[in-house]
Coordinates of C-alpha atoms in Angstrom, one line a residue:
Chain A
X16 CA 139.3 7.0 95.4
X17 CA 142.3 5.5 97.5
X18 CA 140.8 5.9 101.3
X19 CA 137.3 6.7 100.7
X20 CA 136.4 9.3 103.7
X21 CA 140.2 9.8 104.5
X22 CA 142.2 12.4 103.4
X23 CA 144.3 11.0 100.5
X24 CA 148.1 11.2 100.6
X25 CA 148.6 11.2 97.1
X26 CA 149.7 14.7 95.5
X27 CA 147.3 16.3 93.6
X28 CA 147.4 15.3 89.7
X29 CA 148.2 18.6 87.7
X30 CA 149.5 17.8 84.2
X31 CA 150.0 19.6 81.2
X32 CA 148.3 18.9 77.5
X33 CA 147.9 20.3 73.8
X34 CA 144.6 20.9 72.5
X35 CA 143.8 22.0 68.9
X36 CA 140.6 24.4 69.6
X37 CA 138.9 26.3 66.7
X38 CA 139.6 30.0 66.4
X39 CA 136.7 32.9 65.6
X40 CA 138.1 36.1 64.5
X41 CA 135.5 38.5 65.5
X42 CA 135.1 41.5 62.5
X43 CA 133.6 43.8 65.0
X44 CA 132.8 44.7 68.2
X45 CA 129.2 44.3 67.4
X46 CA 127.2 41.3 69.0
X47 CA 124.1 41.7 66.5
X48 CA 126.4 41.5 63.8
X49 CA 128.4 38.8 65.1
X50 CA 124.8 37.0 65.5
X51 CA 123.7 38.2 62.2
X52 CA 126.9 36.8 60.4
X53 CA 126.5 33.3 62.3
X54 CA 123.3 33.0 61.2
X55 CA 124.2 33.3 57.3
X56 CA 127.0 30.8 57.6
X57 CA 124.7 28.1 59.1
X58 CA 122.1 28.9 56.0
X59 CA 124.5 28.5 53.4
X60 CA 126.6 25.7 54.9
X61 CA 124.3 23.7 57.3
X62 CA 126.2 21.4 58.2
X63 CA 128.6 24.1 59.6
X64 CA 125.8 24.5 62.4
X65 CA 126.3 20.9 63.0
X66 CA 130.1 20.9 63.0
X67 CA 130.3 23.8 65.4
X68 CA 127.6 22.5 68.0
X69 CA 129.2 22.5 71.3
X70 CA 133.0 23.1 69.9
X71 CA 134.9 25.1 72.4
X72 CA 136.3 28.5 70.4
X73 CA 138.8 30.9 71.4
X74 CA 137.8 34.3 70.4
X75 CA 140.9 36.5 69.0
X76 CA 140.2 40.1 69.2
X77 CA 143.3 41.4 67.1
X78 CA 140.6 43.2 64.7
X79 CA 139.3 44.5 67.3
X80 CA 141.0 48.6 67.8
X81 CA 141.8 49.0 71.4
X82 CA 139.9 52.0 72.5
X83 CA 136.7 50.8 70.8
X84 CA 134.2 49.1 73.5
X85 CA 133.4 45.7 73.9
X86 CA 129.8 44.0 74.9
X87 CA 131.8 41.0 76.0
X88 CA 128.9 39.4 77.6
X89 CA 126.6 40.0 74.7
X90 CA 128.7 38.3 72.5
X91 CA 129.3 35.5 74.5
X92 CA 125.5 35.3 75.1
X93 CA 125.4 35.1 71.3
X94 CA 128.1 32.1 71.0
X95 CA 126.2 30.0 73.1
X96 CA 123.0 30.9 71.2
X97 CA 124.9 29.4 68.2
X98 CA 125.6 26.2 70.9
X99 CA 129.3 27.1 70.5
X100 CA 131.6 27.1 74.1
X101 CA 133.9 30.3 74.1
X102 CA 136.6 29.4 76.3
X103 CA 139.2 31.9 75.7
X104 CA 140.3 35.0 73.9
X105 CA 143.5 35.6 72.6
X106 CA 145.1 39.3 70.7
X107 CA 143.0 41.1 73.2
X108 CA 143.7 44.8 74.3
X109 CA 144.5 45.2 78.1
X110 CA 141.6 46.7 78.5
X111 CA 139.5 43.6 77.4
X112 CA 141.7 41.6 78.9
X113 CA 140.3 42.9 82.2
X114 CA 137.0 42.6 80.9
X115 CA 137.4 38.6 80.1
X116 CA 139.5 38.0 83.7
X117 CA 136.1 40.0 85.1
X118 CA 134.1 37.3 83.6
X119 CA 136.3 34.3 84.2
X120 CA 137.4 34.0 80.9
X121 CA 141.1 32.9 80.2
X122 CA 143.2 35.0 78.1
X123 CA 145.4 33.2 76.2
X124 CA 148.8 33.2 74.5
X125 CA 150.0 33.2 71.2
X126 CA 150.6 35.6 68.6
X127 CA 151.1 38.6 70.6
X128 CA 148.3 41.7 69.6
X129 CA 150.6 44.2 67.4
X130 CA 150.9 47.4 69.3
X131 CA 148.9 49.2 66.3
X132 CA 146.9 48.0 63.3
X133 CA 150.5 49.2 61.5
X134 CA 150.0 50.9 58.8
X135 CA 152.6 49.9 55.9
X136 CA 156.1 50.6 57.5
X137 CA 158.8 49.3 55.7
X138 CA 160.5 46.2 56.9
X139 CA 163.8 47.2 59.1
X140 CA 166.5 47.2 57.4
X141 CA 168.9 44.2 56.7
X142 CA 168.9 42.8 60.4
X143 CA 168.7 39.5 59.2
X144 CA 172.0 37.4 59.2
X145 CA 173.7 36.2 55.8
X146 CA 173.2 32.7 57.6
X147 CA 169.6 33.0 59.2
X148 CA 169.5 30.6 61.9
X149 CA 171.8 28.2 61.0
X150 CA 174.6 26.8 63.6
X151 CA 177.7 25.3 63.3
X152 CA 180.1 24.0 65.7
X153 CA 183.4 22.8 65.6
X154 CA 184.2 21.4 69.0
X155 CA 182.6 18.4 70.4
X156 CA 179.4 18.7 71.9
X157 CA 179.8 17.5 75.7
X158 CA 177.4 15.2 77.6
X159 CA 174.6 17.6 79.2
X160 CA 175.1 20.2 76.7
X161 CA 172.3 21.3 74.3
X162 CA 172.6 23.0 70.6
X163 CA 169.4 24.4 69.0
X164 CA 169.7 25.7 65.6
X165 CA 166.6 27.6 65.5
X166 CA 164.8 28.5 62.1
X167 CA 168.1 26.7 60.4
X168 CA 170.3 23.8 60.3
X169 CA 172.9 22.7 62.4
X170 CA 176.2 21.4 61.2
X171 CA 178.5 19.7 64.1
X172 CA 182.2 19.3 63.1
X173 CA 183.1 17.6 65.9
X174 CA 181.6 14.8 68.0
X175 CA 178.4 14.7 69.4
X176 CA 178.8 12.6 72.9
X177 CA 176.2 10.7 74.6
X178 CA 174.0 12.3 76.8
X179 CA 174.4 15.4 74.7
X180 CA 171.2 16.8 72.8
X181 CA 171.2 18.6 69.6
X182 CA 167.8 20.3 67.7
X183 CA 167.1 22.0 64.7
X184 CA 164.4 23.4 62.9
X185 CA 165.8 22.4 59.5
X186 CA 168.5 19.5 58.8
X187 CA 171.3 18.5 61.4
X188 CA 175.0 17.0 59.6
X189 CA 177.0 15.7 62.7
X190 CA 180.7 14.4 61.2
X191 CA 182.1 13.3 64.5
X192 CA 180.5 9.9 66.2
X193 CA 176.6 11.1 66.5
X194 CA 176.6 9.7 69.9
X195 CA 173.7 11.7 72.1
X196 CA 170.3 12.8 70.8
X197 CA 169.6 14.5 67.5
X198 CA 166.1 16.2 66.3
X199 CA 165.8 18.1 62.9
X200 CA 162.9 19.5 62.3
X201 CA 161.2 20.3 65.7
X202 CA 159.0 23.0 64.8
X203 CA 157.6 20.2 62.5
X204 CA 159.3 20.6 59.3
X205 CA 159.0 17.1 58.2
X206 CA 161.2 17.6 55.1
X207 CA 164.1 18.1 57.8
X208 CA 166.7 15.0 57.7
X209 CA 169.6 14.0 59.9
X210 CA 172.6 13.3 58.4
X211 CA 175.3 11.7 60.1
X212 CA 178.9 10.1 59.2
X213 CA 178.9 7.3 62.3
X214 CA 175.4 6.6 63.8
X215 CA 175.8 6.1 67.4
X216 CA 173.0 7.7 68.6
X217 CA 171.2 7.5 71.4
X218 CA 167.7 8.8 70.0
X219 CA 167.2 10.3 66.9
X220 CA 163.9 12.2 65.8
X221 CA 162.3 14.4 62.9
X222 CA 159.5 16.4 63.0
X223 CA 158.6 14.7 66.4
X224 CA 158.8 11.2 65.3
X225 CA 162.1 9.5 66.7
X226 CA 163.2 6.6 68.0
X227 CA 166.1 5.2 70.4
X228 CA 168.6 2.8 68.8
X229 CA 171.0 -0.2 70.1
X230 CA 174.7 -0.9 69.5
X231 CA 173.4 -4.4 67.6
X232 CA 171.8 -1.6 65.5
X233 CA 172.6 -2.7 61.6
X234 CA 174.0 0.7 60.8
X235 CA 175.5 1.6 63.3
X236 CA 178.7 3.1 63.5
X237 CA 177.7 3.9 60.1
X238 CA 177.2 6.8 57.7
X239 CA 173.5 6.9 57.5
X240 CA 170.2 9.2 57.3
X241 CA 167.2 9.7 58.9
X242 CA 164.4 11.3 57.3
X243 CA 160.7 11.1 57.7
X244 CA 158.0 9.8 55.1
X245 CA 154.4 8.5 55.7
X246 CA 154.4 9.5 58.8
X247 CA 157.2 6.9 59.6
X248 CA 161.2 7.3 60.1
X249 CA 163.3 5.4 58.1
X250 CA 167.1 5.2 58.2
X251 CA 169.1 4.5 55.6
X252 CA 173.0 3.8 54.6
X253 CA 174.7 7.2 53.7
X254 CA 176.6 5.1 50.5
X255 CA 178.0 7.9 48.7
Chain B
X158 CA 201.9 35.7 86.0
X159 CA 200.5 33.1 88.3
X160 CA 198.2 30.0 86.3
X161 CA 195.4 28.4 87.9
X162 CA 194.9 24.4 87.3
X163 CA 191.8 22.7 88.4
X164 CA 192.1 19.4 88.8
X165 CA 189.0 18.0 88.4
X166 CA 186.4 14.8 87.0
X167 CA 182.5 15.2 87.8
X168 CA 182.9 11.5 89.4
X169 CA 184.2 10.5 93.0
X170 CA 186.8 8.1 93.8
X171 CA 188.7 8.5 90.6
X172 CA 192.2 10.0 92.4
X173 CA 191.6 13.7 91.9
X174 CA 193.0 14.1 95.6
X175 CA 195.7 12.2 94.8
X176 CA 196.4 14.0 91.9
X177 CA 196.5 17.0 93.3
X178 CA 198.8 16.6 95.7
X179 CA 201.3 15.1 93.5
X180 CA 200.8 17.6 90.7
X181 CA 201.1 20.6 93.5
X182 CA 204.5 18.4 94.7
X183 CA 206.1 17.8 91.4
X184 CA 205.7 21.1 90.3
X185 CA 207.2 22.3 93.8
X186 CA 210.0 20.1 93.2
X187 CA 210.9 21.9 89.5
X188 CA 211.2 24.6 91.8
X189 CA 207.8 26.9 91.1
X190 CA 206.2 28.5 93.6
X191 CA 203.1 26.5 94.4
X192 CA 199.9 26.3 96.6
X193 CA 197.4 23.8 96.6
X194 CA 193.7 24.1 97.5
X195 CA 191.5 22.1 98.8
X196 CA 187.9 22.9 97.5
X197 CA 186.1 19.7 99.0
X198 CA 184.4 21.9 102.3
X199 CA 183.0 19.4 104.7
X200 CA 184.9 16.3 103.4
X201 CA 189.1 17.7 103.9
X202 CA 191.1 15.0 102.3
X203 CA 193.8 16.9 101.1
X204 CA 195.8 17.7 104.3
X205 CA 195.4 14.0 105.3
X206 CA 196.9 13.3 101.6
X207 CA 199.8 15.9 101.9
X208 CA 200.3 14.7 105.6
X209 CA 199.6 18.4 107.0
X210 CA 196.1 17.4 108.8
X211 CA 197.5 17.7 112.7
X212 CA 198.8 21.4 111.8
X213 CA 195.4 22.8 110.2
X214 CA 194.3 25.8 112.9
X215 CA 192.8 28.4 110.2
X216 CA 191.3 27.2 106.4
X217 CA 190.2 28.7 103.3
X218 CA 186.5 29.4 104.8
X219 CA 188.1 31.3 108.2
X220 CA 189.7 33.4 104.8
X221 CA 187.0 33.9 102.7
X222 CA 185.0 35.1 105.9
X223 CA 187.4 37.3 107.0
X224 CA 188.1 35.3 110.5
X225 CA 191.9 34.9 109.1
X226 CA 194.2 36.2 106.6
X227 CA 195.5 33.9 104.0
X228 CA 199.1 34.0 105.7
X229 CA 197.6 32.5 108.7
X230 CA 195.9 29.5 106.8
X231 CA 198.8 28.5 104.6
X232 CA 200.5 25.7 105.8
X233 CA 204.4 24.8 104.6
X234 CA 204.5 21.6 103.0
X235 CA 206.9 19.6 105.2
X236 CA 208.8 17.5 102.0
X237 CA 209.2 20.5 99.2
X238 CA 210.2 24.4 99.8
X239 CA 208.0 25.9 97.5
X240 CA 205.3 24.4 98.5
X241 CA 201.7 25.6 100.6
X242 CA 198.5 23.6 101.2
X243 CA 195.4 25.7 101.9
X244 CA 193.0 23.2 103.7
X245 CA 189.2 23.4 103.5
X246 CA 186.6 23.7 106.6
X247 CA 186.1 20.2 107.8
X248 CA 182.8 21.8 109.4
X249 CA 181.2 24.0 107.2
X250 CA 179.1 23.1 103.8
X251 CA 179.9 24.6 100.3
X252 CA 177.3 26.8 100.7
X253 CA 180.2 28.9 103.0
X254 CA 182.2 29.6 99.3
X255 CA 181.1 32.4 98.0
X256 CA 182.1 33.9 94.4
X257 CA 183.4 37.1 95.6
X258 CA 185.4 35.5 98.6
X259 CA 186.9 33.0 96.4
X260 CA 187.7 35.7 93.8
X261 CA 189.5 37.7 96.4
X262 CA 191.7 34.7 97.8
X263 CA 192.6 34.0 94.3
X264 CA 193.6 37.2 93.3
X265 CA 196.4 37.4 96.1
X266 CA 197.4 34.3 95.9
X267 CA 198.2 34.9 92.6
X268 CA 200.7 37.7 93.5
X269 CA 202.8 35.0 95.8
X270 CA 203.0 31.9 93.7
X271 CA 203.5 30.6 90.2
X272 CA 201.2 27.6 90.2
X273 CA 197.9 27.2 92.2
X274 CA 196.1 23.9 92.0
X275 CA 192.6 23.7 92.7
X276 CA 191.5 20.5 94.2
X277 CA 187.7 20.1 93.0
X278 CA 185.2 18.2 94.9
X279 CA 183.2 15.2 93.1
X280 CA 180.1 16.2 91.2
X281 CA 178.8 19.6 89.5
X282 CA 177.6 21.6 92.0
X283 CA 178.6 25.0 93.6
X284 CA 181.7 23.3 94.8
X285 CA 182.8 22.5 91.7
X286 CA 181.9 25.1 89.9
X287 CA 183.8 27.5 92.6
X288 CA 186.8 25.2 92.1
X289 CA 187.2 25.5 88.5
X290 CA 185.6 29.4 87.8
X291 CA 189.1 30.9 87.9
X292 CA 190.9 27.8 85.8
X293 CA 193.3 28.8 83.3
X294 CA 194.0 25.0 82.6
X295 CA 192.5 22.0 83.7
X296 CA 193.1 18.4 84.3
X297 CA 190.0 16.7 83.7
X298 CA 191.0 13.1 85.8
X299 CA 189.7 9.8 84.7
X300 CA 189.4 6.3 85.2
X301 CA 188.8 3.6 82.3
X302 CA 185.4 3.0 83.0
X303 CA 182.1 3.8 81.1
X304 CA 180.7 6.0 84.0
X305 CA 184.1 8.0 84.8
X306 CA 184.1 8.7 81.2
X307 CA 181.3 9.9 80.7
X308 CA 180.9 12.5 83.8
X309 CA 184.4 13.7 82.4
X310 CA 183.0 14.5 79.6
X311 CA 179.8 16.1 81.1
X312 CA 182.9 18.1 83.4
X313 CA 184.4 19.0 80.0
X314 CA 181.4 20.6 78.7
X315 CA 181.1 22.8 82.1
X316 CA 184.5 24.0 81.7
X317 CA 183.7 25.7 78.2
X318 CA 180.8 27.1 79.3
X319 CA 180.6 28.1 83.0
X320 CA 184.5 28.7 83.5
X321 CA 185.6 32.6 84.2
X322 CA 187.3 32.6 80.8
X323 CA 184.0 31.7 79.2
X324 CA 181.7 33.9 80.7
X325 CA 184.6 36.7 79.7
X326 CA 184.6 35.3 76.3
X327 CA 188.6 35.0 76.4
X328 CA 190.4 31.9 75.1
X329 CA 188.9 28.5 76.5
X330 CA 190.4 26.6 79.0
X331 CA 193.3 24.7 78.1
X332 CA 191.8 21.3 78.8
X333 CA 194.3 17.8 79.9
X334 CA 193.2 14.5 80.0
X335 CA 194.7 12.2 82.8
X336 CA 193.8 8.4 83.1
X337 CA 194.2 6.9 86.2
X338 CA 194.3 3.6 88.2
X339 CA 194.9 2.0 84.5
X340 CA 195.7 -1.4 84.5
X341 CA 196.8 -2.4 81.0
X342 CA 196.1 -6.4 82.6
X343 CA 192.9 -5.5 82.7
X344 CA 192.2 -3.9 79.7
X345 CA 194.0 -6.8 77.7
X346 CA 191.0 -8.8 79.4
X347 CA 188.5 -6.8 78.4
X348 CA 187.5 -5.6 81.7
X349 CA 188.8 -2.1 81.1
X350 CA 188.4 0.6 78.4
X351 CA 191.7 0.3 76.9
X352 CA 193.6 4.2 76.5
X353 CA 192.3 4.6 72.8
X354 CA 188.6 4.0 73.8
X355 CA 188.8 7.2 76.3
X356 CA 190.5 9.2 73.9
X357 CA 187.9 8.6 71.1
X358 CA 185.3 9.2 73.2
X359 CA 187.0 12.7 75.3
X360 CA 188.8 13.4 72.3
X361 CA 191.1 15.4 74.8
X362 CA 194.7 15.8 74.9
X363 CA 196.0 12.8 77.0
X364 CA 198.9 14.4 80.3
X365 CA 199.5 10.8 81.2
X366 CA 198.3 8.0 82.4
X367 CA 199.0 6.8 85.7
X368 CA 198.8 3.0 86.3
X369 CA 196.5 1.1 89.5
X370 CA 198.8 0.4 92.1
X371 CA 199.0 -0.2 96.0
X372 CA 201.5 2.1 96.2
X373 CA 198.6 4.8 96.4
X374 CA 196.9 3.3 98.9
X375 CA 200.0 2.7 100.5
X376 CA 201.2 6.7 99.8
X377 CA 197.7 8.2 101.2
X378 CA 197.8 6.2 104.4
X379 CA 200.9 7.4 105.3
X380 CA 200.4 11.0 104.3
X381 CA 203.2 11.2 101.7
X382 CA 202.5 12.6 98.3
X383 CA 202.5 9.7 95.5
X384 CA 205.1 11.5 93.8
X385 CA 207.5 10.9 97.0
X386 CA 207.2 7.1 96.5
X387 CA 211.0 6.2 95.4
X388 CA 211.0 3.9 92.7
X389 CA 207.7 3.1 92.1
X390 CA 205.6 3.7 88.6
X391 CA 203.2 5.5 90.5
X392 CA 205.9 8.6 91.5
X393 CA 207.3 8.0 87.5
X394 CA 204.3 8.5 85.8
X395 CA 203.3 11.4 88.0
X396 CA 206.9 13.1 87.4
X397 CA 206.2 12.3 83.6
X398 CA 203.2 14.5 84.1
X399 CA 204.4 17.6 85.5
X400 CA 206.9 17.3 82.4
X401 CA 204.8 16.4 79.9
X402 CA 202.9 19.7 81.7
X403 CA 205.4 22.1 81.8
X404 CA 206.0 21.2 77.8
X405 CA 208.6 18.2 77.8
X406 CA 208.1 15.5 75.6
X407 CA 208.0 12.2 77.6
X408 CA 207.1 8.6 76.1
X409 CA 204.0 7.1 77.3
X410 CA 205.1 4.7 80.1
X411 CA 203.6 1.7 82.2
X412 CA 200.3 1.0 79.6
X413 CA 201.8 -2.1 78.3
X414 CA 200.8 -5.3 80.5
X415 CA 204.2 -6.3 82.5
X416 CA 205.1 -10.1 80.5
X417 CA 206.0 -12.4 83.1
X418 CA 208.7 -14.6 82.5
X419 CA 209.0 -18.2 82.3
X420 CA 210.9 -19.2 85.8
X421 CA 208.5 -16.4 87.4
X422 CA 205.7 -18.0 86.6
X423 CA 206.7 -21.6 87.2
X424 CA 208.2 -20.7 90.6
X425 CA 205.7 -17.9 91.5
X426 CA 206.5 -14.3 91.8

């Protein structure tokens, strides 16, 4: 507290943050069942029982066909029998969607529900390009501009000037000055490597690990890549 | 077919005002039809520049608003024939440009003249981005210094992406490079980024380079276009420019520092 029994000035502290929450596909819309099948798990593995106790679990519904009805409360009621913590569902038919918002129950995102449980269409035809998400650009990439290869690699012919950012999903080649900020791998491909024909850069990161760099850098200026390995990045002289 | 050149650099100060109005004059003085326009609403420099600033009744905003037509707010420059200044609103804010306003004064200025020179205001906002929509070429203007550079470049990547001929998807715009207020002295000292620094980092055709002097200062307080300045570098290196622009090939001149002799420097200059 600042100004205990004063109004504080201070703004209200909203920030975001990234949780990893267990996920319970529910097999049926069913609450005896649901109870039924908790209760064999916890015989056969009981220290399951202990690893669930009071885990928050986001229920997702996608098995569950969107005209059938849904005892939401009961099976909540059965969760926290179990001593789990639902705190969201997720896949849910708009109908149970209003059922959760009815019981204060976020709905959350991810995975969007398929319209249909589809039954076995054939994949469209050819959509996909010869190149599947790969980029490549030959003219400099400008301060304040940003590149993302997504689900490929991105190849830069030209320079890459400070204060510009370029991301991939797989590897990034940059044979101009890398000057700005490069990131392979950001949907966490840590396989992904940056390769680049003058370091320069002014941050460089793969698969979320990066770091900034100096001009008394020892490579720099130089031919080098960057890679990830043990959870570290190294960088290394490009000597081909 | 009329072109449109936006003379332009993200950062303040740097001599796009100055530019402008000798670019607009040279090419008047080859004998093109030219109009030069001043983009900066709320902070009119160019008629005070171009030495117009006591016979500005009606400006681009009383256009675009419909208060006056475009005849009314084009004034006759007093050194050059072929050439018009359209001055800016000294009292309104950008927000007073709108995109189909601008379009519309574009599109019949473009019928009268062969050149139109857009002079942009500093930074990256609507201003600027009004000023250099319509561009068909630009001259990106900087000054040998880390900070000039790299807003040029920053300018640079606006151009290829938010320019009229980008959002059409026709052929980019022809970009220039011009370094001003260069003072080779100074970059033999170390002080300055020396010519080949700024063209590996804009990696940008060079138009010229125009060197630091008081004749500028001198030029602008009096209202007289740079260009106007008999025998100076200044008014040779723009001239070079508007060559080198039009397709001429012209030496670079005036990056060399000037030696000074022996007796000169015993006696003094």
């Amino acid at each position: 507290m600042v100004n205990p029994g004063t109004e504080s000035s201070a703004p209200l502290r909203v920030a975001g943050g990234v949780f990893t929450l267990s996920i319970l596909h529910l097999e049926s819309n069913n609450p005896q069942q649901l109870a039924q099948r908790i209760a064999e798990e916890y015989r056969r593995h009981p220290a399951a029982a202990d690893f669930h106790r009071h885990a928050p679990v986001v229920l997702d519904l996608s098995a569950i066909p969107e005209e059938a009805p849904l005892a939401l409360p009961e099976i909540l009621e059965v969760l926290r029998a179990a001593h789990w913590f639902p705190v969201g569902l997720r896949n849910a038919a708009p109908g149970h969607q209003a059922l959760a918002q009815a019981l204060h129950l976020p709905v959350l995102r991810g995975q969007e529900r398929n319209a249909a449980p589809q039954p076995e269409t054939p994949p469209p035809a050819q959509t996909v390009p010869a190149n599947p998400g790969g980029l490549i650009i030959d003219h400099p990439i400008r301060g304040g501009q940003r590149n993302y290869a997504r689900g490929g690699d991105l190849v830069c012919l030209a320079a890459v000037n400070a204060g510009a950012e370029i991301m991939a999903d797989g590897n990034i080649h940059v044979y101009g000055p890398l000057r700005g900020r490069a990131l392979a791998g950001v949907n966490g491909q840590e396989t992904a490597r940056i390769f680049c024909m003058s370091l320069e850069a002014e941050l460089v990161s793969v698969a979320g690990l990066y770091r900034t760099l100096e001009p008394g850098y020892p490579l720099w200026g130089k031919a080098a890549q960057i890679y990830s390995r043990d959870e570290q990045l190294h960088i290394t002289a490009l000597n081909l | 077919m009329a072109k449109i050149i936006v003379i332009t650099s993200g950062k303040g100060g740097v001599g796009k005002t100055t530019t402008s109005a000798a670019f607009a004059s040279g090419l008047a003085l080859r004998g093109y039809r030219t109009v030069v326009i001043d983009f900066d609403v709320g902070l009119r420099n160019l008629d005070l520049i171009m030495g117009c600033e006591r016979r500005v009744v009606y400006d681009l905003i009383n256009v675009i608003q419909g208060e006056a037509k475009l005849q009314q707010a084009l004034i006759k420059d007093k050194r050059c024939e072929n050439l018009y200044v359209l001055p800016t609103s000294q009292t309104r804010d950008k927000d007073a440009l709108t995109t189909e306003g601008v379009t519309a004064v574009m599109d019949e200025l473009r019928k009268e003249f062969d050149y139109i020179v857009c002079d942009s205001p500093a930074g990256i906002e609507s201003g600027a981005l009004m000023a250099l929509y319509h561009a068909d070429e630009a001259i990106v203007v900087t000054n040998p210094e880390v900070s000039s550079v790299r807003d040029s470049d920053r300018i640079l990547g606006i151009l290829a992406a938010r320019s009229r001929r980008a959002e059409l998807g026709e052929e980019p715009v022809k970009e220039h490079l011009l370094l001003t207020r260069y003072s080779p002295k100074r970059v033999e000292d170390g002080e300055m980024l020396s010519l080949g620094d700024v063209k590996e980092l804009l990696r940008t055709p060079l138009l010229g380079v125009i060197p630091e002097s008081e004749v500028i200062l001198q030029a602008s307080n009096q209202g007289i276009p740079a260009i106007h300045m008999e025998n100076s570098d200044v008014a040779e290196a723009y001239k070079d420019v508007v060559a080198r622009f039009l397709g001429e090939e012209r030496p670079l001149r005036f990056i060399q520092p000037v030696k000074v002799g022996f007796f000169k420097r015993l006696f003094g200059g």
